[in-house]
Amino acid sequence: MAATVGPESIWLWIGTIGMTLGTLYFVGRGRGVRDRKMQEFYIITIFITTIAAAMYFAMATGFGVTEVMVGDEALTIYWARYADWLFTTPLLLLDLSLLAGANRNTIATLIGLDVFMIGTGAIAALSSTPGTRIAWWAISTGALLALLYVLVGTLSKNARNRAPEVASLFGRLRNLVIALWFLYPVVWILGTEGTFGILPLYWETAAFMVLDLSAKVGFGVILLQSRSVLERVATPTAAPT
Ligand SMILES: *C/C=C(C)/C=C/C=C(C)/C=C/C1=C(C)CCCC1(C)C
């Protein structure tokens, strides 16, 4: 069903510009990095902001938006968010996992929970009764809690075996993820999607934009700012034990 972009487009354009500038900044910083392990962090982080920039552009230009009928009310739903998050959130978790030195099973568990969370969140957004929307939201939030549990449990335990600078960088990024990711289901349920109509679409779009920029560009700036720490990840044998 057709839907048009309203005055909230201002926030979507700011998101597009912010993600693009973030991408250019990371590309600039990544030039000249020769170490393969270090390059991994740059490649992953550059893809995160590139995908987000493309999806923000899609939303700002009216491609990534649809209308969902809930009862006799038409909700404006930006479905492109879920397409963005389906790829960008696993990549963020991959960055964290590589930093912590997690094994494949831990990485697979985290990414599995994450894809399940975004998938069920997308079903919630497209469901046509308030009851089913909230049920799917609760299922998705359950997956988020399980995911955060792995982050503070197994992944943090892995990180403690790293060099102290690496472990401390991991700790900062993990706390940022916990604080920001927790707010997504809150904005969702208060916003248009939740059907309670507490937060109007205009302010909901602004809130998601601030969260997205912090969780992607902010995260990337902190991760990539310290070359010496990433060098430690690249050469773990050189790290004192
Ligand atoms: C860059 C984008 C990020 C970090 C997005 C994170 C998104 C979430 C943690 C979304 C979670 C949701 C739930 C837990 C409940 C249902 C609605 C969602 C998809 C907003």
Short mmCIF file of C-alpha atoms and ligand atoms in Angstrom, two decimals:
data_model
loop_
_atom_site.label_atom_id
_atom_site.label_comp_id
_atom_site.label_asym_id
_atom_site.label_seq_id
_atom_site.Cartn_x
_atom_site.Cartn_y
_atom_site.Cartn_z
CA MET A 1 0.00 0.00 0.00
CA ALA A 2 1.28 3.45 -0.86
CA ALA A 3 2.46 5.83 1.82
CA THR A 4 4.15 9.18 1.62
CA VAL A 5 6.92 10.67 3.69
CA GLY A 6 5.71 13.43 6.00
CA PRO A 7 7.54 16.22 7.86
CA GLU A 8 9.62 13.53 9.61
CA SER A 9 11.68 13.44 6.40
CA ILE A 10 13.99 16.08 7.93
CA TRP A 11 15.26 13.48 10.40
CA LEU A 12 15.63 10.88 7.67
CA TRP A 13 17.78 13.29 5.64
CA ILE A 14 19.91 14.08 8.69
CA GLY A 15 20.29 10.31 9.15
CA THR A 16 21.33 9.90 5.51
CA ILE A 17 23.93 12.66 5.77
CA GLY A 18 25.23 11.44 9.15
CA MET A 19 25.65 7.85 7.99
CA THR A 20 27.35 9.03 4.79
CA LEU A 21 29.80 11.26 6.66
CA GLY A 22 30.50 8.40 9.08
CA THR A 23 31.22 6.08 6.16
CA LEU A 24 33.61 8.59 4.56
CA TYR A 25 35.39 9.14 7.87
CA PHE A 26 35.92 5.40 8.42
CA VAL A 27 37.11 4.92 4.83
CA GLY A 28 39.57 7.78 5.34
CA ARG A 29 40.90 6.29 8.55
CA GLY A 30 41.09 2.81 7.08
CA ARG A 31 43.32 3.81 4.20
CA GLY A 32 46.83 2.61 4.77
CA VAL A 33 45.84 -0.12 7.25
CA ARG A 34 47.73 -3.16 6.01
CA ASP A 35 47.22 -5.66 8.79
CA ARG A 36 44.52 -8.17 7.78
CA LYS A 37 43.05 -8.55 11.27
CA MET A 38 42.82 -4.79 11.66
CA GLN A 39 41.29 -4.44 8.22
CA GLU A 40 38.44 -6.72 9.34
CA PHE A 41 37.22 -4.08 11.80
CA TYR A 42 37.34 -1.36 9.16
CA ILE A 43 35.55 -3.46 6.54
CA ILE A 44 32.76 -4.50 8.93
CA THR A 45 32.28 -0.99 10.32
CA ILE A 46 32.28 0.64 6.87
CA PHE A 47 29.56 -1.80 5.72
CA ILE A 48 27.43 -0.94 8.77
CA THR A 49 27.25 2.78 7.99
CA THR A 50 27.04 2.21 4.22
CA ILE A 51 23.96 -0.02 4.58
CA ALA A 52 22.39 2.43 7.02
CA ALA A 53 23.09 5.40 4.70
CA ALA A 54 21.39 3.55 1.81
CA MET A 55 18.35 2.61 3.91
CA TYR A 56 18.01 6.15 5.32
CA PHE A 57 18.10 7.46 1.76
CA ALA A 58 15.41 4.90 0.81
CA MET A 59 13.21 6.07 3.69
CA ALA A 60 13.79 9.79 3.02
CA THR A 61 12.80 9.38 -0.63
CA GLY A 62 9.66 7.36 0.11
CA PHE A 63 10.82 3.95 -1.10
CA GLY A 64 11.21 2.31 2.32
CA VAL A 65 7.79 3.21 3.71
CA THR A 66 4.41 1.49 3.62
CA GLU A 67 0.98 1.70 5.21
CA VAL A 68 -0.37 -1.02 7.49
CA MET A 69 -4.07 -1.14 8.39
CA VAL A 70 -4.64 -1.89 12.07
CA GLY A 71 -8.39 -1.99 12.58
CA ASP A 72 -9.59 1.07 10.68
CA GLU A 73 -6.41 3.03 11.34
CA ALA A 74 -3.64 3.33 8.72
CA LEU A 75 -0.16 3.27 10.30
CA THR A 76 2.87 4.64 8.45
CA ILE A 77 5.53 1.96 8.77
CA TYR A 78 9.12 2.45 7.68
CA TRP A 79 9.92 -1.15 6.75
CA ALA A 80 13.41 -0.23 5.49
CA ARG A 81 14.53 0.02 9.12
CA TYR A 82 14.21 -3.73 9.47
CA ALA A 83 16.12 -4.34 6.22
CA ASP A 84 18.86 -2.09 7.61
CA TRP A 85 18.94 -3.68 11.08
CA LEU A 86 18.80 -7.24 9.71
CA PHE A 87 22.29 -6.73 8.31
CA THR A 88 23.79 -3.97 10.45
CA THR A 89 23.08 -5.41 13.91
CA PRO A 90 24.82 -8.76 13.16
CA LEU A 91 27.79 -6.78 11.84
CA LEU A 92 27.95 -4.73 15.05
CA LEU A 93 27.92 -7.96 17.06
CA LEU A 94 30.63 -9.36 14.81
CA ASP A 95 32.85 -6.34 15.59
CA LEU A 96 32.31 -6.92 19.31
CA SER A 97 32.88 -10.68 19.01
CA LEU A 98 36.17 -10.25 17.14
CA LEU A 99 37.31 -7.79 19.76
CA ALA A 100 36.44 -10.23 22.57
CA GLY A 101 38.02 -13.16 20.73
CA ALA A 102 34.78 -15.18 20.83
CA ASN A 103 34.58 -18.63 19.28
CA ARG A 104 32.31 -19.56 16.38
CA ASN A 105 29.56 -21.04 18.55
CA THR A 106 29.27 -17.85 20.59
CA ILE A 107 29.22 -15.71 17.44
CA ALA A 108 26.57 -17.95 15.86
CA THR A 109 24.41 -17.81 19.00
CA LEU A 110 24.60 -14.02 19.16
CA ILE A 111 23.85 -13.53 15.48
CA GLY A 112 21.08 -16.14 15.56
CA LEU A 113 19.35 -14.38 18.46
CA ASP A 114 19.83 -11.04 16.73
CA VAL A 115 18.34 -12.11 13.38
CA PHE A 116 15.44 -13.70 15.28
CA MET A 117 14.94 -10.41 17.17
CA ILE A 118 14.85 -8.25 14.02
CA GLY A 119 12.73 -10.80 12.11
CA THR A 120 10.08 -11.01 14.82
CA GLY A 121 10.27 -7.21 15.21
CA ALA A 122 9.46 -6.86 11.50
CA ILE A 123 6.46 -9.19 11.91
CA ALA A 124 5.33 -7.04 14.85
CA ALA A 125 5.54 -3.91 12.69
CA LEU A 126 3.51 -5.44 9.85
CA SER A 127 0.86 -7.24 11.93
CA SER A 128 -2.70 -6.02 11.65
CA THR A 129 -4.11 -6.29 15.16
CA PRO A 130 -2.82 -4.46 18.25
CA GLY A 131 -2.74 -7.73 20.18
CA THR A 132 -0.53 -9.62 17.74
CA ARG A 133 1.72 -6.58 17.31
CA ILE A 134 2.39 -6.47 21.04
CA ALA A 135 2.82 -10.26 21.27
CA TRP A 136 5.53 -10.19 18.56
CA TRP A 137 7.13 -7.17 20.23
CA ALA A 138 7.35 -9.19 23.46
CA ILE A 139 8.87 -12.19 21.64
CA SER A 140 11.44 -9.91 19.99
CA THR A 141 12.23 -8.24 23.32
CA GLY A 142 12.78 -11.70 24.82
CA ALA A 143 15.41 -12.34 22.14
CA LEU A 144 17.06 -8.99 22.96
CA LEU A 145 17.29 -9.94 26.63
CA ALA A 146 18.84 -13.32 25.76
CA LEU A 147 21.30 -11.56 23.45
CA LEU A 148 22.34 -9.07 26.12
CA TYR A 149 22.75 -11.98 28.52
CA VAL A 150 25.32 -13.57 26.17
CA LEU A 151 27.05 -10.18 25.85
CA VAL A 152 27.50 -9.75 29.59
CA GLY A 153 28.17 -13.45 30.14
CA THR A 154 30.21 -15.47 27.64
CA LEU A 155 31.47 -12.55 25.57
CA SER A 156 32.65 -10.53 28.56
CA LYS A 157 34.36 -13.63 29.93
CA ASN A 158 36.18 -14.07 26.60
CA ALA A 159 37.25 -10.42 26.66
CA ARG A 160 38.85 -10.79 30.07
CA ASN A 161 41.46 -13.07 28.48
CA ARG A 162 42.56 -10.29 26.14
CA ALA A 163 45.23 -7.64 26.73
CA PRO A 164 43.97 -5.05 29.27
CA GLU A 165 43.54 -2.26 26.68
CA VAL A 166 41.51 -4.58 24.45
CA ALA A 167 39.36 -5.72 27.37
CA SER A 168 38.70 -2.12 28.39
CA LEU A 169 37.76 -1.05 24.85
CA PHE A 170 35.43 -4.05 24.71
CA GLY A 171 33.85 -3.01 28.02
CA ARG A 172 33.13 0.53 26.78
CA LEU A 173 31.55 -0.69 23.55
CA ARG A 174 29.55 -3.40 25.30
CA ASN A 175 28.10 -0.85 27.73
CA LEU A 176 27.23 1.46 24.84
CA VAL A 177 25.41 -1.40 23.10
CA ILE A 178 23.50 -2.37 26.25
CA ALA A 179 22.41 1.22 26.92
CA LEU A 180 21.38 2.03 23.33
CA TRP A 181 19.87 -1.27 22.15
CA PHE A 182 17.60 -1.35 25.16
CA LEU A 183 15.97 1.90 24.01
CA TYR A 184 14.85 0.56 20.61
CA PRO A 185 11.93 -1.54 21.89
CA VAL A 186 10.98 1.37 24.19
CA VAL A 187 10.80 3.89 21.31
CA TRP A 188 8.94 1.29 19.22
CA ILE A 189 6.23 0.54 21.77
CA LEU A 190 5.73 4.24 22.62
CA GLY A 191 5.77 5.23 18.95
CA THR A 192 3.42 4.65 16.02
CA GLU A 193 4.18 0.92 15.90
CA GLY A 194 2.95 0.29 19.43
CA THR A 195 -0.49 1.73 18.50
CA PHE A 196 -0.75 3.49 21.88
CA GLY A 197 0.07 6.74 20.12
CA ILE A 198 2.23 8.15 22.92
CA LEU A 199 5.15 9.30 20.75
CA PRO A 200 4.10 10.89 17.40
CA LEU A 201 5.80 9.63 14.21
CA TYR A 202 7.76 12.88 13.90
CA TRP A 203 9.49 12.46 17.29
CA GLU A 204 9.79 8.71 16.97
CA THR A 205 11.71 9.17 13.71
CA ALA A 206 14.00 11.70 15.43
CA ALA A 207 14.62 9.30 18.31
CA PHE A 208 15.48 6.36 16.04
CA MET A 209 17.82 8.61 14.03
CA VAL A 210 19.74 9.66 17.16
CA LEU A 211 19.90 6.04 18.35
CA ASP A 212 21.03 4.76 14.94
CA LEU A 213 23.76 7.39 14.58
CA SER A 214 25.04 6.71 18.11
CA ALA A 215 24.89 2.91 17.76
CA LYS A 216 26.68 2.91 14.39
CA VAL A 217 28.80 6.02 13.84
CA GLY A 218 29.41 6.56 17.58
CA PHE A 219 30.27 2.89 18.02
CA GLY A 220 32.61 2.97 15.00
CA VAL A 221 34.41 6.12 16.16
CA ILE A 222 35.15 4.54 19.55
CA LEU A 223 36.17 1.21 18.01
CA LEU A 224 38.46 2.60 15.31
CA GLN A 225 39.91 5.60 17.17
CA SER A 226 42.68 3.67 18.79
CA ARG A 227 44.99 2.00 16.35
CA SER A 228 47.30 0.80 19.06
CA VAL A 229 44.49 -1.14 20.75
CA LEU A 230 43.44 -2.77 17.49
CA GLU A 231 47.08 -3.65 16.87
CA ARG A 232 46.93 -5.59 20.11
CA VAL A 233 43.98 -7.56 18.71
CA ALA A 234 45.91 -8.16 15.53
CA THR A 235 48.94 -9.55 17.33
CA PRO A 236 47.58 -11.27 20.44
CA THR A 237 50.84 -13.12 21.02
CA ALA A 238 52.57 -9.81 21.63
CA ALA A 239 50.18 -9.01 24.46
CA PRO A 240 51.45 -9.51 27.98
CA THR A 241 49.48 -12.10 29.90
C1 LIG B 1 22.01 0.32 14.09
C2 LIG B 1 20.81 -0.25 14.52
C3 LIG B 1 20.62 -0.89 15.72
C4 LIG B 1 21.71 -1.02 16.73
C5 LIG B 1 19.32 -1.42 15.97
C6 LIG B 1 18.94 -2.13 17.02
C7 LIG B 1 17.59 -2.55 17.10
C8 LIG B 1 17.01 -3.23 18.12
C9 LIG B 1 17.76 -3.65 19.33
C10 LIG B 1 15.59 -3.49 17.99
C11 LIG B 1 14.83 -4.15 18.86
C12 LIG B 1 13.36 -4.35 18.79
C13 LIG B 1 12.79 -5.11 19.82
C14 LIG B 1 13.60 -5.71 20.89
C15 LIG B 1 11.32 -5.33 19.91
C16 LIG B 1 10.58 -5.14 18.63
C17 LIG B 1 10.97 -3.93 17.94
C18 LIG B 1 12.48 -3.75 17.68
C19 LIG B 1 12.81 -4.40 16.35
C20 LIG B 1 12.66 -2.25 17.59
#
